[in-house]
Amino acid sequence: MKTLLEQMTLHEKIGQLMQLSPFFFLADLEKEAAGPIRELHLDEEKIYSAGSILGIGNAAEMIAVQSKYLERSRLKIPLLFMADVIHGYKTIFPVPLALAASWNPDTARRCARVSATEAATSGIHMTFSPMADLVRDPRWGRCVESFGESPLLSGRFAAAMVEGYQNGDLKRSDSVAACVKHFAGYGAAEGGRDYNTVDLSRQSLQSAYLEGYRQAVKAGCRGVMTAFNPIEGIPCTVNRYLLRDVLRTQWGFDGLTISDYDSLAETIAHGVAEDPSQAALMGLEAGLDIEMASSCYINHLEEHIRSGNLPLKLLDEAVLRVLTLKQDLGLFDNPNKGADALRESTTVQHPDHLRAAHEVAAECAVLLTNDGTLPLNPAVSVAILGPYALAVKTNGPWSWHGYHDENPSLAEVLTARGISPVFAKIAGCPEEYSDHDIDRIRKADVVLLALGEPENWSGEAHSRTDIGLPGRQAEFVPFVRSLGKKAIVLLQNGRPLVLEEILDASAILETWFLGSRASEAIADLLYGVTNPSGRLPMSFPRSVGQIPVYHDALPTGRPNHNENHPGEYVTKYLDAPNSPRFAFGHGLSYSRFEVRNLSLSASKIRKDDVLAVEVDVINHGPLAGDTVIQLYLGDPVARISRPVRQLVTFRKIHVAVNETLRVRFELDIHDLSYRLADGTLVCDPGRFNLWVGDSPDRLLSSAFVLE
Ligand code: BGC
């Protein structure tokens, strides 16, 4: 690649750092593209020097753009095609927050593998996934794209997704490079308002917020996208501490960095750059390789290099990283790598992929409450009410290649299984049902209430201040009760919600947005074909006023030891307990699991020792099922305050009825360590508290000492 670099003109090099939409290559530049061209101060020569493309519809389009571009390219350097393949390409899997609710990173790896296989046939080379932003605020719309509140869970899921996409060899026709985003701390937007400022200490950043990206980088992801927000007052896109000190020096990352959409130009609105020229200077200096969507680099880097403002070496390093990725993907040998209209038509939504989507969806739902009404007996007659009674929009945000019209509704699935609902009709509140409707509803033994948020109420730019059920939906539960029926709530939503008004329901099944095969999975769960096994990856607060509420908070000087009888001068609210309504790690099963006989291999260990922690897990039935054994640690005395209790490892296991499994975890020094503000990993001797169990409200506890 170095030889190629030497042959490139300054203009050609800078072009490699520009990312444009395919529109510029598909549209008639003079007529349709005149507006955007003017706005971005581009011309045809600049457009045809672009190094990469953002978003592509299908193989035919990709091949057309690549060929047209290469015809004009002096050195025949192929375009790199990047896109947002977030939770599936055309076969849509559960949204990332739901995926994390599986507590099974192998499941995430499987989704990423299928997604890559499909996306690669359309000629996509790199996906802007995983999103590893840690989030403790459910008002933020993008928590739907995250793996939730735990640094450990975020790290494990981000790494698994990277492995699934890249598959160990980028040259394979079904591999796609991964680009982790949004580096860094985007999930900490103040007030949960998207694009808002972020103020994080380096301590929180290093010990919690960076962990997801760190693990993605460790897993070998080839790209890192910067975040819209600032860190320490400096927008991430031009933040040298993040892009050079952390990413390159501390983590040894040698892949490419890319801005978020327009985020280099937005440094002007942030008030740190005066104009696009200064933004360009700051970007390259800080370590930003590719500029997405805006045109600061293409219009201004040349003047900075020529005037000696910027060393050529910085430009060369950035360009080399782009060329190296192209080479590693095999694009110089085969610029259309993977793109094949015929293969695309037989690969996307392949029955095996849809089967995977079905199985994965069933693993991601979380049974929040159940008075024993679930699972249903197929002989019981059901009615389906609520705004999503006939829902097919189950894909969720960021699934722009997927279609809704191919998703069956729950009523269709039940009908196909010979258990057709006696009534299924959409309504925003009970008043919308006529007397005739109510007569029909009365014929049902059980009422399913399809409640929650519309599909576009979470995701980018979709934050909320009120995270209760929208509109008058809460009226459905008392309405059904007044008819003398049991109400089962099927919740769809992209964030933790405040559910106080519907706690009265007989059962609440959290179904998030489960993707292409959501309805099949929900039917399986309702009738016990699948035993629910999801666990919350994020706490559900009792009210917005409790936010942020998360499992691994630091201690205070005035702890609240007894929520029912708190003292006066302890940390508390006057009007609500401190604990969330549904805690991180919560999720019910149709089986009664018991965890007992906790044993530790030693009560004292040294730094090089491994501590074996074992428990028996018994499934008392009535169904076989999966459960998640969670292990938490507390480090009560350290050089800095440490979380009272933090998830450090977990395992999802399958247990047959009446079976007892001995589950063993091996903890080493890494599990006991934490990051200081400068990023170093340290561990302090002393006592550690330990908890193990399958539910946060039923944990066995013990302790040990690190000498
Ligand atoms: C989002 C990114 C996304 C990019 C490209 C931005 O608005 O913040 O997550 O990857 O657009 O589509």
XYZ file of C-alpha atoms in Angstrom, residues 128-473:
346
model
C -21.574 1.006 11.589
C -22.179 -1.479 14.351
C -21.932 -2.384 17.197
C -23.018 0.651 19.178
C -21.250 0.289 22.503
C -22.498 3.460 24.195
C -23.180 2.775 27.847
C -26.518 4.256 28.905
C -28.064 4.901 32.279
C -30.832 7.183 31.099
C -33.886 5.649 29.437
C -35.078 9.030 28.215
C -32.333 8.847 25.609
C -33.921 7.448 22.451
C -30.785 5.668 21.390
C -30.744 3.327 24.354
C -32.636 1.058 21.945
C -29.388 0.717 19.970
C -27.294 0.043 23.060
C -26.584 -3.005 25.182
C -27.774 -1.178 28.280
C -26.245 -0.054 31.538
C -23.549 -2.596 32.321
C -19.958 -2.100 31.166
C -19.468 -5.865 31.261
C -22.563 -6.689 29.219
C -21.761 -3.916 26.717
C -18.237 -5.209 26.317
C -19.242 -8.840 25.877
C -21.973 -8.030 23.364
C -19.903 -5.527 21.407
C -17.062 -8.034 21.096
C -19.395 -10.836 20.036
C -20.963 -8.674 17.331
C -17.537 -7.728 15.981
C -16.549 -11.393 15.804
C -19.802 -12.275 14.091
C -19.492 -9.597 11.406
C -15.811 -10.041 10.660
C -15.692 -13.809 10.976
C -11.922 -13.945 11.408
C -11.192 -13.106 7.774
C -12.319 -9.948 6.035
C -11.539 -11.339 2.611
C -14.322 -13.913 2.789
C -17.206 -12.941 0.553
C -19.596 -13.108 3.522
C -17.532 -11.024 5.951
C -18.167 -7.407 6.765
C -15.831 -5.165 8.754
C -17.226 -3.729 11.992
C -17.062 -0.096 13.052
C -17.830 0.441 16.724
C -19.590 3.667 17.657
C -20.023 6.348 19.018
C -16.662 7.008 20.598
C -17.144 8.101 23.314
C -19.680 8.640 26.045
C -22.584 9.507 23.712
C -24.976 7.597 25.985
C -24.374 10.093 28.786
C -26.164 12.970 27.018
C -27.395 15.310 29.742
C -31.064 14.896 30.550
C -31.220 12.005 28.092
C -31.705 14.523 25.263
C -30.071 13.339 22.073
C -27.119 15.383 20.797
C -26.942 17.164 24.149
C -23.671 17.849 25.873
C -21.890 15.273 28.013
C -19.929 15.907 31.166
C -18.104 12.839 32.402
C -15.140 12.506 34.709
C -12.199 10.589 33.301
C -12.799 8.133 36.118
C -16.318 7.283 34.882
C -15.178 7.360 31.322
C -12.319 4.936 31.842
C -13.979 2.628 34.332
C -17.462 2.442 32.825
C -18.221 4.330 29.632
C -15.214 3.235 27.553
C -15.486 -0.455 28.331
C -17.783 -1.405 25.450
C -15.610 0.241 22.796
C -12.483 -1.134 24.443
C -13.758 -4.694 24.124
C -14.846 -4.122 20.515
C -11.338 -2.919 19.700
C -9.856 -5.892 21.523
C -12.048 -8.171 19.429
C -10.416 -6.683 16.335
C -13.010 -4.258 14.997
C -11.563 -2.316 12.080
C -13.305 1.003 12.529
C -14.218 3.440 15.268
C -16.825 6.172 14.740
C -16.624 9.328 16.800
C -19.578 10.632 18.776
C -21.512 13.862 18.322
C -20.918 14.997 21.912
C -17.966 16.662 23.526
C -15.806 15.113 26.238
C -14.141 17.615 28.545
C -15.478 20.396 26.326
C -13.900 19.063 23.135
C -16.156 17.432 20.530
C -15.202 13.762 20.227
C -14.595 14.150 16.492
C -11.630 16.419 17.192
C -10.743 15.062 20.610
C -7.073 14.203 20.620
C -7.208 12.591 24.040
C -9.796 10.088 22.794
C -8.509 9.554 19.269
C -4.793 9.480 19.944
C -4.087 8.956 23.643
C -6.798 6.410 24.367
C -7.409 4.749 21.031
C -3.941 4.602 19.523
C -1.614 4.782 22.507
C -3.514 3.007 25.263
C -5.409 0.504 23.135
C -3.008 0.095 20.207
C -5.838 0.483 17.674
C -4.549 0.567 14.095
C -7.858 0.593 12.206
C -9.561 3.654 10.820
C -11.540 6.365 12.547
C -14.546 8.048 10.983
C -16.663 10.995 12.077
C -20.376 10.655 12.675
C -22.699 12.229 10.114
C -21.570 15.838 9.666
C -19.919 15.845 13.084
C -16.673 17.383 11.828
C -18.512 20.405 10.441
C -20.584 20.536 13.638
C -17.475 21.450 15.625
C -18.294 24.957 14.398
C -21.699 24.850 16.123
C -19.982 23.408 19.188
C -17.946 26.580 19.253
C -14.455 25.123 18.981
C -13.808 25.697 15.278
C -14.316 28.985 13.542
C -14.983 27.615 10.094
C -14.683 24.423 7.984
C -11.008 25.128 7.428
C -10.242 25.116 11.139
C -12.455 22.058 11.613
C -10.371 20.226 8.991
C -7.165 21.180 10.723
C -8.437 20.087 14.125
C -9.820 16.816 12.767
C -6.632 15.548 11.173
C -4.489 16.755 14.048
C -6.693 14.961 16.537
C -6.596 11.697 14.602
C -9.808 11.654 12.580
C -9.336 9.688 9.347
C -12.585 9.794 7.375
C -15.038 12.653 7.371
C -18.612 11.491 6.909
C -21.080 13.644 4.961
C -19.508 17.088 5.403
C -16.702 18.489 3.261
C -14.163 20.215 5.505
C -11.324 17.876 4.531
C -11.861 17.864 0.787
C -12.092 21.643 0.651
C -9.421 22.608 3.160
C -6.827 19.963 3.924
C -4.849 20.781 0.811
C -4.259 24.394 1.850
C -3.142 23.271 5.322
C -0.685 20.731 3.968
C 0.697 23.076 1.339
C 1.168 25.882 3.850
C 2.914 23.535 6.260
C 0.165 23.942 8.873
C -0.284 20.203 8.875
C 2.492 17.668 8.328
C 1.986 15.462 5.272
C 2.803 12.540 7.515
C -0.539 12.877 9.308
C -2.412 12.777 6.041
C -0.405 9.816 4.800
C -1.072 7.849 7.970
C -4.814 8.422 7.669
C -4.896 7.534 3.963
C -2.813 4.442 4.567
C -5.340 3.199 7.098
C -8.117 3.560 4.521
C -6.089 1.817 1.815
C -5.076 -0.952 4.191
C -8.684 -1.726 5.016
C -9.512 -1.834 1.312
C -6.654 -4.222 0.798
C -7.572 -6.406 3.769
C -11.099 -6.661 2.417
C -9.649 -7.817 -0.905
C -11.133 -4.890 -2.826
C -8.105 -4.339 -5.040
C -8.548 -7.871 -6.387
C -12.313 -7.778 -6.427
C -13.850 -4.310 -6.077
C -17.378 -5.733 -5.991
C -16.485 -8.211 -3.257
C -19.547 -10.141 -2.214
C -21.973 -8.062 -4.291
C -23.965 -10.354 -6.486
C -27.587 -9.726 -7.412
C -28.355 -13.412 -7.858
C -26.778 -14.477 -4.589
C -28.416 -11.514 -2.922
C -31.859 -12.682 -3.998
C -31.309 -16.178 -2.646
C -29.474 -15.143 0.516
C -31.507 -12.323 1.996
C -34.333 -13.609 4.145
C -33.203 -17.166 3.561
C -35.437 -19.546 5.565
C -32.456 -20.374 7.808
C -32.010 -16.703 8.561
C -35.682 -16.208 9.354
C -35.535 -19.272 11.591
C -32.594 -17.698 13.385
C -34.560 -14.461 13.755
C -37.437 -16.441 15.279
C -35.237 -18.317 17.754
C -33.300 -15.237 18.751
C -36.472 -13.197 19.251
C -37.844 -15.798 21.633
C -34.683 -15.526 23.697
C -34.838 -11.744 24.054
C -38.296 -11.169 25.524
C -38.372 -10.552 29.269
C -41.236 -11.739 31.442
C -41.551 -8.851 33.897
C -44.518 -10.064 35.951
C -46.740 -13.118 35.952
C -49.418 -14.183 38.435
C -49.492 -17.652 36.907
C -51.774 -16.777 33.998
C -48.927 -17.487 31.595
C -48.270 -19.773 29.849
C -51.664 -19.990 28.232
C -53.463 -23.172 27.449
C -54.319 -23.262 23.706
C -57.903 -24.088 24.663
C -58.293 -20.668 26.281
C -59.856 -18.075 23.980
C -58.070 -14.752 23.572
C -58.839 -11.251 22.341
C -56.119 -8.794 21.293
C -56.622 -5.117 22.060
C -54.581 -1.946 22.071
C -52.736 0.270 19.606
C -50.556 -2.605 18.379
C -53.252 -5.283 18.308
C -52.442 -6.008 14.667
C -48.845 -4.845 14.751
C -46.423 -5.784 12.036
C -44.071 -2.881 12.719
C -41.948 -5.024 14.968
C -38.577 -4.306 13.354
C -37.689 -1.278 15.445
C -35.445 1.677 14.637
C -32.422 1.325 12.360
C -33.709 -1.478 10.230
C -33.931 0.473 7.019
C -33.227 -2.473 4.697
C -35.965 -4.581 6.297
C -39.624 -4.534 5.340
C -42.611 -4.559 7.649
C -45.092 -5.966 5.216
C -43.417 -9.352 5.405
C -43.868 -9.592 9.169
C -46.942 -11.536 10.244
C -49.099 -10.096 13.014
C -49.669 -12.046 16.209
C -53.298 -12.651 15.197
C -52.137 -14.180 11.901
C -49.643 -16.405 13.644
C -52.195 -17.586 16.187
C -54.746 -18.233 13.449
C -52.193 -20.277 11.512
C -51.674 -22.330 14.669
C -55.389 -23.004 14.988
C -55.911 -20.718 17.977
C -57.415 -17.731 16.245
C -58.329 -14.832 18.533
C -62.041 -14.207 19.056
C -61.384 -10.504 18.540
C -58.404 -8.423 17.411
C -58.758 -4.738 16.727
C -56.587 -1.662 17.075
C -57.572 1.121 19.498
C -55.658 3.871 21.274
C -57.901 3.635 24.363
C -60.824 1.456 25.486
C -63.388 4.122 24.608
C -62.748 3.458 20.943
C -64.325 0.012 21.216
C -68.056 -0.054 20.420
C -70.640 -1.954 22.459
C -70.602 -4.582 19.771
C -66.812 -4.866 20.105
C -67.163 -5.212 23.859
C -69.654 -8.031 23.450
C -67.080 -9.860 21.373
C -64.281 -9.116 23.833
C -66.441 -10.659 26.562
C -66.284 -13.952 24.680
C -62.559 -14.188 25.385
C -61.175 -15.850 28.502
C -58.015 -13.776 28.453
C -57.227 -10.414 26.894
C -53.863 -9.658 25.349
C -53.049 -5.965 25.490
C -50.569 -4.881 22.840
C -49.249 -1.671 24.393
C -46.110 0.433 24.303
C -44.348 2.919 22.095
C -44.657 3.426 18.363
C -41.644 2.159 16.468
C -40.316 5.661 15.837
C -40.453 6.874 19.425
C -36.980 5.592 20.166
C -33.771 5.768 18.170
C -31.756 8.749 17.026
C -33.290 12.152 17.861
C -36.198 10.478 19.679
C -35.755 11.249 23.339
C -38.677 11.595 25.746
C -39.201 13.302 29.101
C -42.215 11.179 29.986
C -41.408 7.520 29.622
C -44.785 6.207 30.666
C -47.166 4.505 28.261
C -48.163 7.042 25.615
C -51.655 8.506 25.467
C -54.469 6.725 27.290
C -53.052 3.220 27.051
